Short mmCIF file of C-alpha atoms in Angstrom, two decimals:
data_model
loop_
_atom_site.label_atom_id
_atom_site.label_comp_id
_atom_site.label_asym_id
_atom_site.label_seq_id
_atom_site.Cartn_x
_atom_site.Cartn_y
_atom_site.Cartn_z
CA MET A 1 -34.82 -38.82 34.31
CA ARG A 2 -37.78 -41.22 34.28
CA ILE A 3 -37.39 -41.86 30.55
CA ALA A 4 -33.64 -42.35 30.97
CA GLU A 5 -34.09 -44.73 33.88
CA ALA A 6 -36.59 -46.80 31.91
CA SER A 7 -34.07 -47.22 29.08
CA ASP A 8 -31.32 -48.06 31.56
CA LYS A 9 -33.49 -50.78 33.17
CA ARG A 10 -34.38 -52.21 29.75
CA GLY A 11 -30.66 -52.37 29.02
CA HIS A 12 -29.93 -54.43 32.11
CA ALA A 13 -32.93 -56.69 31.46
CA ALA A 14 -31.76 -57.29 27.89
CA LEU A 15 -28.25 -58.11 29.12
CA ARG A 16 -29.62 -60.66 31.60
CA GLY A 17 -31.50 -62.25 28.70
CA GLY A 18 -28.34 -62.45 26.59
CA ASN A 19 -29.45 -59.71 24.16
CA VAL A 20 -26.33 -57.58 24.21
CA LEU A 21 -27.16 -55.52 21.12
CA THR A 22 -30.49 -54.47 22.60
CA ALA A 23 -28.81 -53.70 25.92
CA ASN A 24 -26.29 -51.41 24.24
CA SER A 25 -28.99 -49.70 22.20
CA ASN A 26 -30.92 -48.87 25.37
CA TRP A 27 -27.83 -47.61 27.19
CA LEU A 28 -27.00 -45.30 24.30
CA ARG A 29 -30.57 -44.01 24.37
CA ALA A 30 -30.39 -43.47 28.13
CA ILE A 31 -27.17 -41.43 27.76
CA GLY A 32 -29.01 -38.88 25.63
CA TYR A 33 -31.89 -38.56 28.07
CA TYR A 34 -29.60 -38.26 31.11
CA GLN A 35 -27.63 -35.54 29.31
CA ALA A 36 -30.87 -33.65 28.62
CA ALA A 37 -31.91 -34.05 32.27
CA ALA A 38 -28.62 -32.61 33.54
CA PHE A 39 -28.55 -29.66 31.15
CA PRO A 40 -30.82 -27.15 32.98
CA PHE A 41 -28.96 -27.34 36.31
CA GLU A 42 -25.69 -25.96 37.65
CA ARG A 43 -22.92 -28.49 38.29
CA THR A 44 -23.30 -27.93 42.02
CA ASP A 45 -26.98 -28.98 41.92
CA GLU A 46 -27.67 -32.49 43.22
CA ARG A 47 -30.00 -33.15 40.29
CA HIS A 48 -27.17 -32.42 37.86
CA HIS A 49 -24.84 -34.68 39.82
CA ALA A 50 -27.35 -37.57 39.81
CA ALA A 51 -28.02 -37.31 36.07
CA VAL A 52 -24.32 -37.13 35.19
CA GLU A 53 -23.39 -40.10 37.38
CA SER A 54 -26.15 -42.19 35.80
CA MET A 55 -25.05 -41.07 32.33
CA ARG A 56 -21.47 -42.16 33.06
CA SER A 57 -22.71 -45.51 34.36
CA CYS A 58 -24.66 -46.18 31.14
CA ALA A 59 -21.66 -45.14 29.06
CA ALA A 60 -19.36 -47.49 30.98
CA ASN A 61 -21.84 -50.36 30.51
CA TYR A 62 -21.98 -49.68 26.78
CA VAL A 63 -18.19 -49.48 26.44
CA ARG A 64 -17.66 -52.73 28.34
CA HIS A 65 -20.28 -54.73 26.44
CA ARG A 66 -19.75 -53.51 22.88
CA ASP A 67 -17.98 -55.78 20.39
CA PRO A 68 -15.06 -55.42 20.59
CA ALA A 69 -15.02 -54.17 24.16
CA GLY A 70 -13.74 -50.67 24.77
CA GLU A 71 -11.95 -49.15 27.75
CA VAL A 72 -12.59 -46.36 30.23
CA VAL A 73 -9.17 -44.69 30.56
CA LEU A 74 -7.58 -41.82 32.46
CA ILE A 75 -5.24 -39.38 30.73
CA PRO A 76 -2.90 -37.20 32.84
CA TRP A 77 -3.16 -33.48 32.16
CA ALA A 78 -0.82 -30.79 33.38
CA SER A 79 -3.85 -28.94 34.81
CA GLY A 80 -3.60 -31.12 37.89
CA TYR A 81 -6.40 -33.63 37.40
CA PRO A 82 -6.80 -36.56 35.01
CA LEU A 83 -9.16 -36.57 32.06
CA GLU A 84 -11.52 -39.51 31.60
CA ALA A 85 -11.91 -40.93 28.09
CA TYR A 86 -13.49 -43.85 26.26
CA PHE A 87 -11.26 -45.80 23.88
CA LEU A 88 -13.21 -47.80 21.30
CA PRO A 89 -11.27 -50.11 18.96
CA PRO A 90 -12.74 -50.96 15.54
CA ARG A 91 -14.25 -54.34 14.74
CA ASP A 92 -11.21 -55.31 12.65
CA GLY A 93 -8.69 -54.70 15.41
CA SER A 94 -5.66 -56.59 14.12
CA GLY A 95 -2.41 -54.63 14.35
CA PRO A 96 -1.95 -50.91 15.01
CA ARG A 97 -4.92 -49.01 13.57
CA PRO A 98 -5.64 -45.38 12.73
CA ALA A 99 -7.36 -43.44 15.50
CA VAL A 100 -9.60 -40.38 15.79
CA ILE A 101 -9.79 -38.10 18.83
CA CYS A 102 -13.22 -36.54 19.42
CA ILE A 103 -13.31 -33.58 21.80
CA GLY A 104 -15.69 -30.68 22.31
CA GLU A 105 -15.77 -27.32 23.97
CA PRO A 106 -15.35 -26.97 27.75
CA GLY A 107 -18.51 -28.33 29.35
CA GLN A 108 -19.43 -30.61 26.45
CA PRO A 109 -19.63 -34.24 27.68
CA LYS A 110 -17.78 -36.99 25.85
CA GLU A 111 -20.62 -39.49 26.38
CA GLU A 112 -22.56 -38.08 23.44
CA TYR A 113 -19.79 -39.17 21.05
CA LEU A 114 -20.67 -42.80 21.80
CA PHE A 115 -23.91 -42.43 19.84
CA LYS A 116 -22.95 -39.40 17.75
CA MET A 117 -19.61 -40.38 16.19
CA ALA A 118 -18.39 -43.83 17.26
CA ARG A 119 -20.04 -45.81 14.48
CA TYR A 120 -18.55 -43.61 11.77
CA ALA A 121 -15.03 -44.32 13.01
CA ASN A 122 -15.78 -48.00 13.62
CA ASP A 123 -17.23 -48.58 10.15
CA ARG A 124 -14.10 -47.06 8.61
CA GLY A 125 -11.65 -49.22 10.56
CA MET A 126 -10.53 -46.49 12.96
CA SER A 127 -10.34 -46.46 16.73
CA LEU A 128 -12.09 -43.62 18.51
CA LEU A 129 -11.00 -41.80 21.65
CA ALA A 130 -13.88 -39.78 23.13
CA VAL A 131 -12.62 -37.27 25.67
CA ASP A 132 -13.80 -34.09 27.40
CA LEU A 133 -12.43 -31.53 29.83
CA LEU A 134 -14.72 -32.53 32.71
CA GLY A 135 -12.28 -34.76 34.57
CA ALA A 136 -12.93 -38.22 35.94
CA GLY A 137 -16.17 -37.53 37.80
CA SER A 138 -18.92 -35.01 38.44
CA ASP A 139 -17.03 -33.65 41.47
CA GLU A 140 -13.90 -32.72 39.54
CA PRO A 141 -12.88 -29.01 39.65
CA PHE A 142 -14.15 -28.16 36.18
CA GLU A 143 -14.72 -24.53 37.15
CA ASP A 144 -10.94 -24.15 37.33
CA VAL A 145 -10.75 -25.03 33.63
CA VAL A 146 -13.29 -22.53 32.31
CA GLY A 147 -11.59 -19.45 31.00
CA ARG A 148 -8.09 -20.91 31.02
CA SER A 149 -5.84 -19.46 28.35
CA ASP A 150 -3.83 -22.67 27.95
CA LEU A 151 -6.55 -25.19 27.10
CA GLU A 152 -4.56 -26.19 24.04
CA THR A 153 -2.02 -27.96 26.26
CA VAL A 154 -4.49 -30.80 26.70
CA ILE A 155 -4.16 -31.74 23.02
CA GLY A 156 -0.51 -32.74 23.41
CA ASP A 157 -1.24 -34.79 26.52
CA ILE A 158 -4.03 -36.67 24.73
CA MET A 159 -1.71 -37.35 21.81
CA ASP A 160 1.00 -38.58 24.20
CA TYR A 161 -1.45 -41.15 25.53
CA LEU A 162 -2.48 -42.43 22.10
CA VAL A 163 0.99 -42.76 20.59
CA ALA A 164 2.02 -44.90 23.57
CA ARG A 165 -0.66 -47.51 22.80
CA ASP A 166 0.50 -50.60 20.88
CA ASP A 167 -2.84 -50.86 19.04
CA VAL A 168 -2.68 -47.33 17.58
CA ASP A 169 -0.74 -46.33 14.47
CA ALA A 170 1.04 -43.21 15.71
CA ARG A 171 1.40 -41.93 12.14
CA GLN A 172 -2.34 -42.07 11.48
CA ILE A 173 -4.07 -40.03 14.19
CA ALA A 174 -6.73 -37.43 13.43
CA ILE A 175 -8.74 -35.11 15.65
CA VAL A 176 -12.32 -33.85 15.40
CA ALA A 177 -13.20 -30.71 17.33
CA ASP A 178 -16.94 -30.88 17.91
CA GLY A 179 -19.04 -27.80 18.54
CA GLY A 180 -19.11 -24.22 17.42
CA SER A 181 -15.81 -22.83 18.68
CA SER A 182 -12.87 -25.18 18.30
CA SER A 183 -10.13 -22.57 18.45
CA PHE A 184 -8.33 -24.24 21.38
CA VAL A 185 -7.98 -27.40 19.26
CA ALA A 186 -6.54 -25.38 16.39
CA ARG A 187 -4.02 -23.85 18.80
CA GLY A 188 -3.18 -27.32 20.12
CA ILE A 189 -2.44 -28.87 16.74
CA ALA A 190 -0.55 -25.79 15.56
CA PHE A 191 2.36 -26.72 17.80
CA ASP A 192 2.11 -30.50 17.60
CA ASP A 193 3.13 -31.92 14.23
CA ARG A 194 2.13 -35.52 15.07
CA PHE A 195 -1.40 -35.20 13.68
CA ALA A 196 -2.19 -36.66 10.26
CA ALA A 197 -5.46 -34.74 9.83
CA ALA A 198 -7.73 -32.38 11.76
CA VAL A 199 -11.34 -31.23 11.62
CA CYS A 200 -11.61 -27.86 13.35
CA ASP A 201 -11.86 -24.16 12.58
CA GLY A 202 -8.28 -24.17 11.26
CA GLY A 203 -7.56 -20.89 13.04
CA ILE A 204 -10.51 -19.10 11.40
CA TRP A 205 -12.01 -17.99 14.71
CA ASP A 206 -8.62 -16.61 15.72
CA LEU A 207 -8.40 -14.74 12.41
CA HIS A 208 -11.92 -13.38 12.88
CA GLU A 209 -11.12 -12.09 16.38
CA ARG A 210 -7.90 -10.45 15.19
CA ALA A 211 -9.72 -8.73 12.32
CA PHE A 212 -12.45 -7.53 14.69
CA LEU A 213 -9.89 -6.04 17.07
CA ARG A 214 -8.11 -4.29 14.19
CA GLU A 215 -11.37 -2.71 13.09
CA ARG A 216 -12.41 -1.92 16.66
CA PHE A 217 -9.24 0.00 17.40
CA GLY A 218 -8.82 1.51 13.96
CA ARG A 219 -5.72 -0.42 12.99
CA THR A 220 -4.87 -0.98 9.36
CA GLY A 221 -4.07 -4.25 7.67
CA SER A 222 -5.81 -7.10 5.93
CA GLY A 223 -8.58 -8.78 7.91
CA ALA A 224 -7.65 -12.10 6.32
CA ALA A 225 -4.00 -12.05 7.40
CA VAL A 226 -2.87 -15.51 8.49
CA SER A 227 -2.21 -15.78 12.20
CA ARG A 228 0.63 -17.65 13.86
CA VAL A 229 -1.84 -20.40 14.79
CA ALA A 230 -2.97 -21.01 11.20
CA ARG A 231 0.56 -20.72 9.82
CA ASN A 232 1.90 -23.40 12.17
CA ILE A 233 -0.70 -26.07 11.43
CA LYS A 234 1.15 -28.71 9.42
CA CYS A 235 -1.53 -31.35 8.81
CA PRO A 236 -4.45 -31.23 6.35
CA VAL A 237 -7.46 -29.47 7.88
CA LEU A 238 -11.17 -29.71 7.14
CA ILE A 239 -13.24 -26.69 8.16
CA PRO A 240 -16.93 -27.68 8.28
CA ALA A 241 -19.37 -24.81 8.64
CA GLY A 242 -23.09 -24.26 8.40
CA GLU A 243 -24.77 -21.58 6.33
CA GLY A 244 -26.78 -20.70 9.42
CA GLY A 245 -23.85 -20.77 11.84
CA TRP A 246 -22.47 -18.02 14.05
CA LEU A 247 -20.05 -16.82 11.37
CA LYS A 248 -21.69 -15.88 8.09
CA ALA A 249 -20.77 -18.11 5.15
CA ASP A 250 -19.26 -15.21 3.19
CA ARG A 251 -17.01 -14.35 6.13
CA VAL A 252 -15.89 -17.97 6.48
CA ARG A 253 -15.06 -18.11 2.75
CA GLU A 254 -13.09 -14.86 2.98
CA LEU A 255 -10.95 -16.17 5.82
CA TYR A 256 -10.57 -19.55 4.10
CA GLU A 257 -9.28 -17.86 0.94
CA GLY A 258 -6.64 -16.17 3.04
CA LEU A 259 -5.49 -19.54 4.35
CA LYS A 260 -5.38 -21.04 0.85
CA ALA A 261 -3.44 -18.06 -0.49
CA ASP A 262 -0.87 -18.64 2.24
CA GLY A 263 -0.40 -22.23 1.05
CA ARG A 264 -2.32 -23.99 3.83
CA ASP A 265 -3.61 -27.52 3.13
CA VAL A 266 -7.20 -26.73 4.04
CA THR A 267 -10.61 -27.88 2.80
CA LEU A 268 -13.79 -25.88 3.38
CA LYS A 269 -17.23 -27.47 3.45
CA ILE A 270 -20.21 -25.16 3.98
CA PHE A 271 -23.48 -27.03 4.48
CA THR A 272 -26.35 -25.12 2.93
CA ASN A 273 -29.88 -24.73 4.21
CA GLU A 274 -31.16 -26.76 1.26
CA GLU A 275 -29.01 -29.80 2.05
CA THR A 276 -29.36 -29.38 5.86
CA GLY A 277 -26.52 -29.63 8.34
CA ALA A 278 -26.47 -25.84 8.10
CA ALA A 279 -27.20 -24.97 11.73
CA GLN A 280 -24.48 -24.12 14.24
CA GLY A 281 -22.71 -27.39 15.08
CA HIS A 282 -24.80 -29.09 12.34
CA LEU A 283 -27.52 -29.71 14.92
CA ASP A 284 -30.22 -29.95 12.25
CA ASN A 285 -28.51 -32.95 10.59
CA PRO A 286 -25.41 -34.24 12.40
CA THR A 287 -25.58 -37.51 10.44
CA LEU A 288 -24.99 -35.75 7.12
CA ALA A 289 -22.11 -33.75 8.55
CA ASN A 290 -20.45 -36.73 10.24
CA GLU A 291 -20.64 -38.85 7.08
CA PHE A 292 -18.79 -36.12 5.19
CA ILE A 293 -16.31 -35.54 8.01
CA PHE A 294 -15.35 -39.18 8.51
CA ASP A 295 -15.15 -39.87 4.78
CA TRP A 296 -12.69 -36.97 4.57
CA ILE A 297 -10.67 -38.32 7.50
CA ALA A 298 -10.59 -41.85 6.05
CA ALA A 299 -9.26 -40.48 2.76
CA ARG A 300 -6.57 -38.41 4.49
CA LEU A 301 -5.46 -41.36 6.60
CA GLY A 302 -5.26 -43.60 3.57
CA ASN A 303 -8.03 -45.66 5.10
CA GLY A 304 -10.73 -45.37 2.44
CA GLU A 305 -10.34 -49.00 1.32
CA ARG A 306 -11.43 -50.20 4.78
CA VAL A 307 -14.87 -48.57 4.66
CA ALA A 308 -17.50 -51.22 5.38
CA SER A 309 -19.86 -52.13 2.57
#
């Protein structure tokens, strides 16, 4: 907390001196430290609450003072409470632009996408919508979300919000599911054909679970059979995986081959230990993984010519 607060204070001092770039750099740095400070504690702990509120404050300062300025927005969700999100337009913001949704697993805060992914979208002429399932404040009833079987419904509500914006090209929206298990995102896009591209597990985790249950209960059938989720995904899908991830690379390839054989438009990228980016969630080199991911998205959205030099 002390390190985070020092960065936050430097940000405000830089802003008072007219040094907006330095202010934003310090607020991004503070976000990471506040997130680390909150991590060890339960959501009901006052120390968690204080760290999260400070993290949100730094994020809001960054969003307001970036160029061009972003927005803190609320997105209605059928769960009963609104989701908070950050909408960041690209530097070249003339006319409706492609957009990328970044969302993680339940409990993963959206604030980290401001320093983890925003620049990759911005440099490629795409807006970014960073969103999580934590609601609009640290007191929101997140515990009611954990374990829900209908998390995928949030994907359609987020898409509804984006397509209603005049500055977003509704035909050019992609989604990136960050983290190790993005199966709820795969289920969400399986029944929403408005997406132009997706980066997620493509239904692989669902296939893996189904195969495990077949083996566990002695049922016959191919372990690589394509599930209803995978079969209903209409947009191109990138499945990024690490050689050192939870699912072994050979198992990922086996399930991927089943998707390809069924005619799915799917790309598999396995990051090896030699090249790095091979840990679960690419934690050992997220930069390498994000460069590959956003280059793939830009190509699928027909946006490759806008990549900054």
